[in-house]
Amino acid sequence: MGGLQKKKYERGSATNYITRNKARKKLQLSLADFRRLCILKGIYPHEPKHKKKVNKGSTAPRTFYLFKDIRFLLHEPIVRKFREYKVFVRKLRKAYGKAEWTGVERLRDNKPGYKLDHIIKERYPTFIDALRDIDDALSMCFLFSTFARTGKCHVQTITLCRRLTVEWMNYVVTSRSLRKVFLSIKGIYYQAEVLGQLITWLVPYQFAHDHPTDVDYRVMATFTEMYTTLFGFINFRLYQTLNLVYPPKLDSKAESELKAEHEEDYAMDSESYLEKLSALSASLARVVATAEEEENQLDLFPTEGEDQENMQAREKEQKEQEAQKRLFEGLKFFLNREVPRESLAFILRCFGAEVSWDKSLCIGGTYEVTDETITHQIVDRPDMDKQYINRYYIQPQWVFDSVNAQMRLPVEDYFLGTTLPPHLSPFVEEKDGDYVPPEKLKLMALQRGEKPVQEEEDEEEEDEEEEEEDDEEEDDVDDEELTEEKNLKKMEGTRAQGKTLAVKVTPGKVKPWETGSVGNKVRLEQEEKAEEKRLAIMMMKKKEKYLYDKIMFGKKRTTREVNKLTAKRKAHEDASKSQKKQKKAKKQ
Amino acid sequence: STLWANKSTNLQRGDTASTIDVSVLDIRNTVGNVPMEWYQDYPHIGYNLDGKKIFKPIRNKDELDEFLDKMENPDYWRTVHDKTTASDIRLTDEQVDLVHRLQKGQFGDVNFNEYEPSVDFFTNEVMIHPVTNRPQDKRSFIPSLIEKEKVSKLVHAIKMGWIKPRKPKETTPQYYDLWAKEDPNAILGRHKMHVPAPKMRLPGHEESYNPPPEYLLTEEERLVWEQQDAEDRKLPFLPQKHSCLRAVPAFSRFIHERFERCLDLYLCPRQRKMRVNVNPEDLIPKLPKPKDLQPFPTTMSLVYRGHTSLVRSISASPTGQWLVSGSDDFTVRFWEVNTGRCMKTLEVGGAVKSVAWNPNPAVCLVAVCFERTVLLLNPSLGDRLVVSSTDQLITAYEPPEEDKEQAVTWALSEGLEHNMGHRLTLTHPKAVKQVVWHGKGDYLSSVMPDNSSNLQVLIHQVSKRRTQNPFRKNKGLVQCVSFHPLRPYFFVATQRYVRVYNLIKQELTKKLMTNCKWISSMAIHPGGDNLICGSYDCRLAWFDLDLSTKPYKMLRHHKKALRGVAYHRNYPLFASGADDGSVIVCHGMVYNDLLQNPLIVPVKVLKGHQITHDLGVLDVTFHPTQPWVFSSGADTTIRLFT
């Protein structure tokens, strides 16, 4: 055989991948800088199909990047900025060492910086792309905006994050795009629908953070750097779509209204403006002053058949959404000082309510507690001393549950000092076979417009149905064989006994399903079908059998979980019932 | 206190340091300002002016003296101990006064006036006469040349544009419409295969601050949760219930979770996973309904009892009226099929490995093998004519002129044995495992598994009492053999292969790869073009001999090792029995059209045999005319399924 011998690992997948260390060396960057670059440019490692081949025969655990990705990074202008910064740090250190203070100052003035605009444009070529990826940015900015201004990151970053989040909230309020809210133990989840994209973010509760030591804040800061840039551009664009002024300005009318008497004492002028914005109680200034939002209606096109049905469904949906947007319109809320002001003000304003709070709580309260027109006061304490008759005193969960239910729920369950009904996640969409908590069923009935019926009956029925379904299949499978086996055993037993006699003929029994009653026929059919299925399963190909087994295993697991939950619920209800009875007995 | 003492001595010495030496008394210590501890171990504490030692007082004051002194001496408070002279000094009134004044922070000198009017030597008022008379420098009124040079350089640099004014620092980032000219076609190639990061999982009911009670963990579940590693936990947090929003604490792992998300975003390899979204019902193959494929055995109708040990082998007579079974209890039993009655029991001298009824309906002969013997029996059942003609056939044998050396000795049974039904005894050199008849009923093959010799398979001709060894070479341990039902082919199954020999041409025609580890049994389709092989690794291989040497289909229906397989002679049925105690009957339709593949559909799983010593069904055979199947098992029974 002629020709050169082919060398190993010089073609194929081995050349398509590059290890992290090699990539770093190729880019001439330190690991920290490489990490930063990857974060900013959105480069992530790849898992090769044949790891050993790519790793040139070694099985050592390594991180691989696509070689194309790294080549793509080579042309990034930011890499040069990183190097410049490295040089700057070196120079600065030298100047410090020599105590050349003018030099230090000059160097500091010329500190190299970089912009991420082009990276954002490159990573998100269209606006919708960017909007789709904003979830993490929102959560991160909301987290950073709650940091104390002590050392964990730059103060500018914190203020910028705060500014951007306030802008975002103002946008959501103005566009009324909030859809779902959820009070979890981690924080408050919000979901908004912006330009057709569902955007979910998580805001921590307002507490000082206990900063963990095993978290690398540099990584988080790099992400935040990228996210703030992205977020700012998105905000700009969003404000543009609503014809709002960016950076946001308060309506001139609102501004004059908000002018408090002792504003100078409250904060510096520059700061109080952001505070006023974050109060969310006033509307924003528009580029072109329009009287009111005009109703945007769907244009009607002449359609036929299915399209028409679709159209109608869409119209209905649109209507529902419109109704949801006006959920709290016409209501006047007052927030007590112990409830989370910002989140509640945000939600209530998103659905068109008027909100106010105590003047000492925050700037921007528009009316006092004593206002007679207040319809709801949100309170989170066991009791109130002075209560007005013409308003409801409700707990904050009412607002959240109402938003999720897309209707104003009856306030009775949420009155002061009552035990609250469970707060359900609006993000769970139950498929058939999944567990549905009874509260959800009740809520769904309420949404359909039914009156709340005797609740317990409902639940029990539900439970029974589920159990039956689970049992049925297994029963069918075994029953026939079991009975047969029993009969046989009996026969065998008699045979064994009668062995001493020469031959004994026992009268044959007619099997119960052969008598031909209707129920038995149905049963027989079911059995037949079950057996057919079992036989067909035997004939499956190995691959398909594996897949089938896996699917069935998953199904069984879900049913097991559902059963567990229902059992737990039942046990809980029984316990609470017996407690009630005991209490009654005691009373008597 | 040393400071205090020094101060007091200084006071005694006089006002100024220069006069100390002159004005002191002659008993003054001359050691200077050294720590007095240095003299601790000496009887003296220094030297006076004359160079004489100053001795310590003989008796030092102890605590008690000190105390008495404090109580009795009215001047105690103004008495100071001088360490250098080791004497007590009583302070005078002036000295006490001085101390008081110093303690108050006043000047030591009583007469010192700290508020004397200050004399303003160089006033701010311009006087007529200058303080100095020096004339002004010339440079003070001539512009500096050096500065001029510097400035002109700067001016020149500015003019030339070398120096630019510093740009005002941008503190806040500037935002603008980044996507003003968005061009969806301008997506880079890299982004086409870009995998966007999956979104965070949305929270379920269990994450609520006030979840329904069923989502809260019970005490045991909580303990389990706490003991689990963080990766194994199903929920990354403990569900909690709070009575009101006010009581909800901060989530301690909030920053952690966000950080972990960051790590996921830049460290996790991303891959597009194709999730199969199939309805499991669609995966089940659409087979014809077993109902449409009837007849096939469905229920157990008879159990033949009588054997006391496992029944190794069964065989049905060609008329279908009788059944023979051989068992490990050294007996061969003959049964009437329809009644289940044991017609005859024959004791033989060993565990019966295999029985085979002669397929020729005109002959009533049964081959039984145990140990090294193959016995040909005439059970004398059924048609008398047939029985007698069989006996005649055997006695009609005439030994040939030249007696050939044979591997097997043929012996005619006589006397008592003849009465019992024994007709011919073939004594083999080794233990025989299986006997098989040829379809015509004249030839008979016996298997003596042995790994080391070529004498494993023998073919006997009953009418001529002749035996031959067809193979010259050992091709592996022979498991079973079989004759082709129509053509002169001979099938030999070794451990992993089935070899097909042409008996006329005396050559190997085919070698079938079974893909099994160890073949246990084999059956040939009555058409002769298909073959099934059961194996100890739970598989059944169907070969289409015209198609390929590889199995057409592998069936893994049984859970345990297959022991016996059988085809039905007339109906398109085959059955397999295995150690899991079940007999599976399948519909195996073979079409005359060569282009159409055989249709294999399992139609019934027949259970009934009990598993004893990990053995279930040992042999299966079909009724020659009816769609019935017999199975013999390790539970000493034979069962008939109809």
PDB file of N, CA and C in Angstrom, chain A residues 127-202:
ATOM      1  N   PHE A 127     -35.007  42.753  17.488  1.00  0.00           N
ATOM      2  CA  PHE A 127     -35.490  43.185  18.798  1.00  0.00           C
ATOM      3  C   PHE A 127     -36.213  42.057  19.523  1.00  0.00           C
ATOM      4  N   ILE A 128     -36.939  41.264  18.754  1.00  0.00           N
ATOM      5  CA  ILE A 128     -37.707  40.176  19.383  1.00  0.00           C
ATOM      6  C   ILE A 128     -36.757  39.157  20.016  1.00  0.00           C
ATOM      7  N   ASP A 129     -35.640  38.901  19.336  1.00  0.00           N
ATOM      8  CA  ASP A 129     -34.640  37.999  19.926  1.00  0.00           C
ATOM      9  C   ASP A 129     -34.235  38.469  21.304  1.00  0.00           C
ATOM     10  N   ALA A 130     -33.972  39.765  21.357  1.00  0.00           N
ATOM     11  CA  ALA A 130     -33.513  40.336  22.627  1.00  0.00           C
ATOM     12  C   ALA A 130     -34.598  40.221  23.682  1.00  0.00           C
ATOM     13  N   LEU A 131     -35.818  40.500  23.268  1.00  0.00           N
ATOM     14  CA  LEU A 131     -36.923  40.486  24.221  1.00  0.00           C
ATOM     15  C   LEU A 131     -37.161  39.080  24.757  1.00  0.00           C
ATOM     16  N   ARG A 132     -36.911  38.111  23.900  1.00  0.00           N
ATOM     17  CA  ARG A 132     -37.123  36.727  24.289  1.00  0.00           C
ATOM     18  C   ARG A 132     -36.142  36.312  25.383  1.00  0.00           C
ATOM     19  N   ASP A 133     -35.003  36.946  25.388  1.00  0.00           N
ATOM     20  CA  ASP A 133     -33.936  36.518  26.296  1.00  0.00           C
ATOM     21  C   ASP A 133     -33.806  37.426  27.511  1.00  0.00           C
ATOM     22  N   ILE A 134     -34.867  38.155  27.819  1.00  0.00           N
ATOM     23  CA  ILE A 134     -34.709  39.195  28.843  1.00  0.00           C
ATOM     24  C   ILE A 134     -35.038  38.695  30.249  1.00  0.00           C
ATOM     25  N   ASP A 135     -35.562  37.483  30.342  1.00  0.00           N
ATOM     26  CA  ASP A 135     -35.962  36.965  31.657  1.00  0.00           C
ATOM     27  C   ASP A 135     -34.843  37.049  32.688  1.00  0.00           C
ATOM     28  N   ASP A 136     -33.705  36.492  32.289  1.00  0.00           N
ATOM     29  CA  ASP A 136     -32.587  36.468  33.231  1.00  0.00           C
ATOM     30  C   ASP A 136     -32.103  37.866  33.546  1.00  0.00           C
ATOM     31  N   ALA A 137     -32.105  38.716  32.522  1.00  0.00           N
ATOM     32  CA  ALA A 137     -31.645  40.086  32.731  1.00  0.00           C
ATOM     33  C   ALA A 137     -32.517  40.774  33.772  1.00  0.00           C
ATOM     34  N   LEU A 138     -33.815  40.565  33.665  1.00  0.00           N
ATOM     35  CA  LEU A 138     -34.731  41.209  34.608  1.00  0.00           C
ATOM     36  C   LEU A 138     -34.491  40.726  36.030  1.00  0.00           C
ATOM     37  N   SER A 139     -34.427  39.403  36.172  1.00  0.00           N
ATOM     38  CA  SER A 139     -34.239  38.860  37.520  1.00  0.00           C
ATOM     39  C   SER A 139     -32.936  39.372  38.121  1.00  0.00           C
ATOM     40  N   MET A 140     -31.905  39.380  37.302  1.00  0.00           N
ATOM     41  CA  MET A 140     -30.597  39.806  37.794  1.00  0.00           C
ATOM     42  C   MET A 140     -30.628  41.270  38.187  1.00  0.00           C
ATOM     43  N   CYS A 141     -31.208  42.125  37.358  1.00  0.00           N
ATOM     44  CA  CYS A 141     -31.231  43.556  37.663  1.00  0.00           C
ATOM     45  C   CYS A 141     -32.072  43.816  38.901  1.00  0.00           C
ATOM     46  N   PHE A 142     -33.175  43.074  39.033  1.00  0.00           N
ATOM     47  CA  PHE A 142     -33.997  43.276  40.225  1.00  0.00           C
ATOM     48  C   PHE A 142     -33.229  42.860  41.468  1.00  0.00           C
ATOM     49  N   LEU A 143     -32.438  41.805  41.333  1.00  0.00           N
ATOM     50  CA  LEU A 143     -31.631  41.386  42.492  1.00  0.00           C
ATOM     51  C   LEU A 143     -30.583  42.435  42.813  1.00  0.00           C
ATOM     52  N   PHE A 144     -29.872  42.899  41.791  1.00  0.00           N
ATOM     53  CA  PHE A 144     -28.798  43.857  42.045  1.00  0.00           C
ATOM     54  C   PHE A 144     -29.339  45.164  42.581  1.00  0.00           C
ATOM     55  N   SER A 145     -30.537  45.535  42.158  1.00  0.00           N
ATOM     56  CA  SER A 145     -31.069  46.813  42.629  1.00  0.00           C
ATOM     57  C   SER A 145     -31.431  46.752  44.104  1.00  0.00           C
ATOM     58  N   THR A 146     -31.515  45.528  44.659  1.00  0.00           N
ATOM     59  CA  THR A 146     -31.821  45.454  46.091  1.00  0.00           C
ATOM     60  C   THR A 146     -30.559  45.341  46.948  1.00  0.00           C
ATOM     61  N   PHE A 147     -29.400  45.299  46.298  1.00  0.00           N
ATOM     62  CA  PHE A 147     -28.155  45.193  47.082  1.00  0.00           C
ATOM     63  C   PHE A 147     -27.900  46.478  47.869  1.00  0.00           C
ATOM     64  N   ALA A 148     -27.285  46.312  49.021  1.00  0.00           N
ATOM     65  CA  ALA A 148     -26.850  47.485  49.771  1.00  0.00           C
ATOM     66  C   ALA A 148     -25.627  48.058  49.068  1.00  0.00           C
ATOM     67  N   ARG A 149     -25.420  49.358  49.209  1.00  0.00           N
ATOM     68  CA  ARG A 149     -24.325  49.966  48.450  1.00  0.00           C
ATOM     69  C   ARG A 149     -23.024  49.828  49.220  1.00  0.00           C
ATOM     70  N   THR A 150     -22.695  48.615  49.547  1.00  0.00           N
ATOM     71  CA  THR A 150     -21.477  48.415  50.324  1.00  0.00           C
ATOM     72  C   THR A 150     -20.645  47.317  49.698  1.00  0.00           C
ATOM     73  N   GLY A 151     -19.781  47.724  48.820  1.00  0.00           N
ATOM     74  CA  GLY A 151     -18.644  46.873  48.476  1.00  0.00           C
ATOM     75  C   GLY A 151     -18.855  45.674  47.595  1.00  0.00           C
ATOM     76  N   LYS A 152     -20.065  45.070  47.560  1.00  0.00           N
ATOM     77  CA  LYS A 152     -20.186  43.839  46.792  1.00  0.00           C
ATOM     78  C   LYS A 152     -20.075  44.128  45.300  1.00  0.00           C
ATOM     79  N   CYS A 153     -20.518  45.268  44.889  1.00  0.00           N
ATOM     80  CA  CYS A 153     -20.326  45.664  43.500  1.00  0.00           C
ATOM     81  C   CYS A 153     -20.360  47.188  43.435  1.00  0.00           C
ATOM     82  N   HIS A 154     -20.097  47.748  42.255  1.00  0.00           N
ATOM     83  CA  HIS A 154     -20.024  49.198  42.144  1.00  0.00           C
ATOM     84  C   HIS A 154     -21.374  49.830  42.436  1.00  0.00           C
ATOM     85  N   VAL A 155     -21.313  50.969  43.069  1.00  0.00           N
ATOM     86  CA  VAL A 155     -22.550  51.673  43.387  1.00  0.00           C
ATOM     87  C   VAL A 155     -23.270  52.080  42.109  1.00  0.00           C
ATOM     88  N   GLN A 156     -22.467  52.436  41.080  1.00  0.00           N
ATOM     89  CA  GLN A 156     -23.092  52.852  39.816  1.00  0.00           C
ATOM     90  C   GLN A 156     -23.949  51.731  39.243  1.00  0.00           C
ATOM     91  N   THR A 157     -23.420  50.502  39.367  1.00  0.00           N
ATOM     92  CA  THR A 157     -24.179  49.358  38.840  1.00  0.00           C
ATOM     93  C   THR A 157     -25.512  49.239  39.551  1.00  0.00           C
ATOM     94  N   ILE A 158     -25.450  49.410  40.880  1.00  0.00           N
ATOM     95  CA  ILE A 158     -26.689  49.262  41.644  1.00  0.00           C
ATOM     96  C   ILE A 158     -27.693  50.329  41.238  1.00  0.00           C
ATOM     97  N   THR A 159     -27.213  51.572  41.150  1.00  0.00           N
ATOM     98  CA  THR A 159     -28.152  52.643  40.795  1.00  0.00           C
ATOM     99  C   THR A 159     -28.678  52.448  39.380  1.00  0.00           C
ATOM    100  N   LEU A 160     -27.795  52.004  38.504  1.00  0.00           N
ATOM    101  CA  LEU A 160     -28.235  51.777  37.123  1.00  0.00           C
ATOM    102  C   LEU A 160     -29.305  50.689  37.075  1.00  0.00           C
ATOM    103  N   CYS A 161     -29.050  49.614  37.841  1.00  0.00           N
ATOM    104  CA  CYS A 161     -30.028  48.524  37.871  1.00  0.00           C
ATOM    105  C   CYS A 161     -31.364  49.034  38.392  1.00  0.00           C
ATOM    106  N   ARG A 162     -31.272  49.821  39.436  1.00  0.00           N
ATOM    107  CA  ARG A 162     -32.502  50.362  40.022  1.00  0.00           C
ATOM    108  C   ARG A 162     -33.251  51.203  38.985  1.00  0.00           C
ATOM    109  N   ARG A 163     -32.491  52.046  38.300  1.00  0.00           N
ATOM    110  CA  ARG A 163     -33.100  52.926  37.309  1.00  0.00           C
ATOM    111  C   ARG A 163     -33.794  52.103  36.226  1.00  0.00           C
ATOM    112  N   LEU A 164     -33.079  51.096  35.744  1.00  0.00           N
ATOM    113  CA  LEU A 164     -33.631  50.297  34.645  1.00  0.00           C
ATOM    114  C   LEU A 164     -34.873  49.528  35.079  1.00  0.00           C
ATOM    115  N   THR A 165     -34.814  48.974  36.297  1.00  0.00           N
ATOM    116  CA  THR A 165     -35.974  48.210  36.746  1.00  0.00           C
ATOM    117  C   THR A 165     -37.182  49.131  36.931  1.00  0.00           C
ATOM    118  N   VAL A 166     -36.915  50.349  37.441  1.00  0.00           N
ATOM    119  CA  VAL A 166     -38.029  51.286  37.605  1.00  0.00           C
ATOM    120  C   VAL A 166     -38.615  51.633  36.245  1.00  0.00           C
ATOM    121  N   GLU A 167     -37.732  51.818  35.281  1.00  0.00           N
ATOM    122  CA  GLU A 167     -38.214  52.103  33.925  1.00  0.00           C
ATOM    123  C   GLU A 167     -39.063  50.962  33.400  1.00  0.00           C
ATOM    124  N   TRP A 168     -38.591  49.748  33.646  1.00  0.00           N
ATOM    125  CA  TRP A 168     -39.322  48.565  33.178  1.00  0.00           C
ATOM    126  C   TRP A 168     -40.703  48.504  33.809  1.00  0.00           C
ATOM    127  N   MET A 169     -40.722  48.712  35.130  1.00  0.00           N
ATOM    128  CA  MET A 169     -42.011  48.621  35.822  1.00  0.00           C
ATOM    129  C   MET A 169     -42.959  49.694  35.296  1.00  0.00           C
ATOM    130  N   ASN A 170     -42.403  50.865  35.055  1.00  0.00           N
ATOM    131  CA  ASN A 170     -43.248  51.933  34.525  1.00  0.00           C
ATOM    132  C   ASN A 170     -43.795  51.560  33.161  1.00  0.00           C
ATOM    133  N   TYR A 171     -42.949  50.907  32.371  1.00  0.00           N
ATOM    134  CA  TYR A 171     -43.421  50.495  31.050  1.00  0.00           C
ATOM    135  C   TYR A 171     -44.570  49.509  31.180  1.00  0.00           C
ATOM    136  N   VAL A 172     -44.358  48.512  32.077  1.00  0.00           N
ATOM    137  CA  VAL A 172     -45.383  47.472  32.240  1.00  0.00           C
ATOM    138  C   VAL A 172     -46.686  48.094  32.722  1.00  0.00           C
ATOM    139  N   VAL A 173     -46.540  49.075  33.638  1.00  0.00           N
ATOM    140  CA  VAL A 173     -47.745  49.743  34.132  1.00  0.00           C
ATOM    141  C   VAL A 173     -48.444  50.465  32.993  1.00  0.00           C
ATOM    142  N   THR A 174     -47.671  51.189  32.200  1.00  0.00           N
ATOM    143  CA  THR A 174     -48.288  52.000  31.150  1.00  0.00           C
ATOM    144  C   THR A 174     -48.899  51.114  30.070  1.00  0.00           C
ATOM    145  N   SER A 175     -48.199  50.041  29.734  1.00  0.00           N
ATOM    146  CA  SER A 175     -48.717  49.180  28.666  1.00  0.00           C
ATOM    147  C   SER A 175     -49.713  48.159  29.198  1.00  0.00           C
ATOM    148  N   ARG A 176     -49.841  48.099  30.505  1.00  0.00           N
ATOM    149  CA  ARG A 176     -50.759  47.153  31.174  1.00  0.00           C
ATOM    150  C   ARG A 176     -50.542  45.730  30.684  1.00  0.00           C
ATOM    151  N   SER A 177     -49.327  45.305  30.688  1.00  0.00           N
ATOM    152  CA  SER A 177     -49.043  43.997  30.108  1.00  0.00           C
ATOM    153  C   SER A 177     -48.810  42.912  31.151  1.00  0.00           C
ATOM    154  N   LEU A 178     -49.011  43.231  32.403  1.00  0.00           N
ATOM    155  CA  LEU A 178     -48.810  42.193  33.425  1.00  0.00           C
ATOM    156  C   LEU A 178     -49.910  41.147  33.310  1.00  0.00           C
ATOM    157  N   ARG A 179     -49.521  39.852  33.401  1.00  0.00           N
ATOM    158  CA  ARG A 179     -50.511  38.790  33.258  1.00  0.00           C
ATOM    159  C   ARG A 179     -50.681  37.965  34.527  1.00  0.00           C
ATOM    160  N   LYS A 180     -49.555  37.561  35.110  1.00  0.00           N
ATOM    161  CA  LYS A 180     -49.642  36.655  36.254  1.00  0.00           C
ATOM    162  C   LYS A 180     -48.682  37.094  37.342  1.00  0.00           C
ATOM    163  N   VAL A 181     -49.037  36.836  38.549  1.00  0.00           N
ATOM    164  CA  VAL A 181     -48.142  37.116  39.677  1.00  0.00           C
ATOM    165  C   VAL A 181     -48.213  35.944  40.636  1.00  0.00           C
ATOM    166  N   PHE A 182     -47.140  35.727  41.338  1.00  0.00           N
ATOM    167  CA  PHE A 182     -47.117  34.563  42.234  1.00  0.00           C
ATOM    168  C   PHE A 182     -46.225  34.862  43.422  1.00  0.00           C
ATOM    169  N   LEU A 183     -46.791  34.676  44.603  1.00  0.00           N
ATOM    170  CA  LEU A 183     -46.020  34.877  45.834  1.00  0.00           C
ATOM    171  C   LEU A 183     -45.383  33.549  46.199  1.00  0.00           C
ATOM    172  N   SER A 184     -44.093  33.414  45.987  1.00  0.00           N
ATOM    173  CA  SER A 184     -43.457  32.157  46.349  1.00  0.00           C
ATOM    174  C   SER A 184     -42.597  32.392  47.582  1.00  0.00           C
ATOM    175  N   ILE A 185     -42.003  31.311  48.072  1.00  0.00           N
ATOM    176  CA  ILE A 185     -41.146  31.507  49.247  1.00  0.00           C
ATOM    177  C   ILE A 185     -39.825  32.137  48.840  1.00  0.00           C
ATOM    178  N   LYS A 186     -39.521  32.144  47.539  1.00  0.00           N
ATOM    179  CA  LYS A 186     -38.266  32.747  47.099  1.00  0.00           C
ATOM    180  C   LYS A 186     -38.413  34.238  46.897  1.00  0.00           C
ATOM    181  N   GLY A 187     -39.550  34.625  46.411  1.00  0.00           N
ATOM    182  CA  GLY A 187     -39.768  36.028  46.098  1.00  0.00           C
ATOM    183  C   GLY A 187     -41.071  36.129  45.345  1.00  0.00           C
ATOM    184  N   ILE A 188     -41.231  37.194  44.594  1.00  0.00           N
ATOM    185  CA  ILE A 188     -42.478  37.362  43.854  1.00  0.00           C
ATOM    186  C   ILE A 188     -42.196  37.166  42.380  1.00  0.00           C
ATOM    187  N   TYR A 189     -42.923  36.249  41.774  1.00  0.00           N
ATOM    188  CA  TYR A 189     -42.796  36.026  40.331  1.00  0.00           C
ATOM    189  C   TYR A 189     -43.801  36.917  39.623  1.00  0.00           C
ATOM    190  N   TYR A 190     -43.362  37.538  38.543  1.00  0.00           N
ATOM    191  CA  TYR A 190     -44.282  38.291  37.706  1.00  0.00           C
ATOM    192  C   TYR A 190     -44.184  37.723  36.300  1.00  0.00           C
ATOM    193  N   GLN A 191     -45.278  37.741  35.599  1.00  0.00           N
ATOM    194  CA  GLN A 191     -45.217  37.376  34.189  1.00  0.00           C
ATOM    195  C   GLN A 191     -45.958  38.435  33.397  1.00  0.00           C
ATOM    196  N   ALA A 192     -45.269  38.973  32.408  1.00  0.00           N
ATOM    197  CA  ALA A 192     -45.877  39.997  31.567  1.00  0.00           C
ATOM    198  C   ALA A 192     -45.834  39.516  30.131  1.00  0.00           C
ATOM    199  N   GLU A 193     -46.778  40.010  29.356  1.00  0.00           N
ATOM    200  CA  GLU A 193     -46.781  39.670  27.942  1.00  0.00           C
ATOM    201  C   GLU A 193     -46.422  40.930  27.189  1.00  0.00           C
ATOM    202  N   VAL A 194     -45.192  40.976  26.706  1.00  0.00           N
ATOM    203  CA  VAL A 194     -44.729  42.170  26.023  1.00  0.00           C
ATOM    204  C   VAL A 194     -44.521  41.827  24.559  1.00  0.00           C
ATOM    205  N   LEU A 195     -45.228  42.490  23.710  1.00  0.00           N
ATOM    206  CA  LEU A 195     -45.156  42.271  22.261  1.00  0.00           C
ATOM    207  C   LEU A 195     -45.273  40.781  21.929  1.00  0.00           C
ATOM    208  N   GLY A 196     -46.167  40.143  22.608  1.00  0.00           N
ATOM    209  CA  GLY A 196     -46.424  38.738  22.306  1.00  0.00           C
ATOM    210  C   GLY A 196     -45.473  37.765  22.981  1.00  0.00           C
ATOM    211  N   GLN A 197     -44.475  38.272  23.673  1.00  0.00           N
ATOM    212  CA  GLN A 197     -43.538  37.390  24.367  1.00  0.00           C
ATOM    213  C   GLN A 197     -43.902  37.321  25.843  1.00  0.00           C
ATOM    214  N   LEU A 198     -43.923  36.099  26.368  1.00  0.00           N
ATOM    215  CA  LEU A 198     -44.167  35.960  27.802  1.00  0.00           C
ATOM    216  C   LEU A 198     -42.847  36.123  28.535  1.00  0.00           C
ATOM    217  N   ILE A 199     -42.815  37.069  29.422  1.00  0.00           N
ATOM    218  CA  ILE A 199     -41.574  37.355  30.136  1.00  0.00           C
ATOM    219  C   ILE A 199     -41.830  37.173  31.621  1.00  0.00           C
ATOM    220  N   THR A 200     -41.015  36.335  32.230  1.00  0.00           N
ATOM    221  CA  THR A 200     -41.200  36.033  33.645  1.00  0.00           C
ATOM    222  C   THR A 200     -39.986  36.499  34.408  1.00  0.00           C
ATOM    223  N   TRP A 201     -40.206  37.132  35.545  1.00  0.00           N
ATOM    224  CA  TRP A 201     -39.056  37.496  36.358  1.00  0.00           C
ATOM    225  C   TRP A 201     -39.380  37.340  37.830  1.00  0.00           C
ATOM    226  N   LEU A 202     -38.330  37.275  38.592  1.00  0.00           N
ATOM    227  CA  LEU A 202     -38.455  36.994  40.023  1.00  0.00           C
ATOM    228  C   LEU A 202     -37.828  38.143  40.793  1.00  0.00           C
TER     229      LEU A 202
END
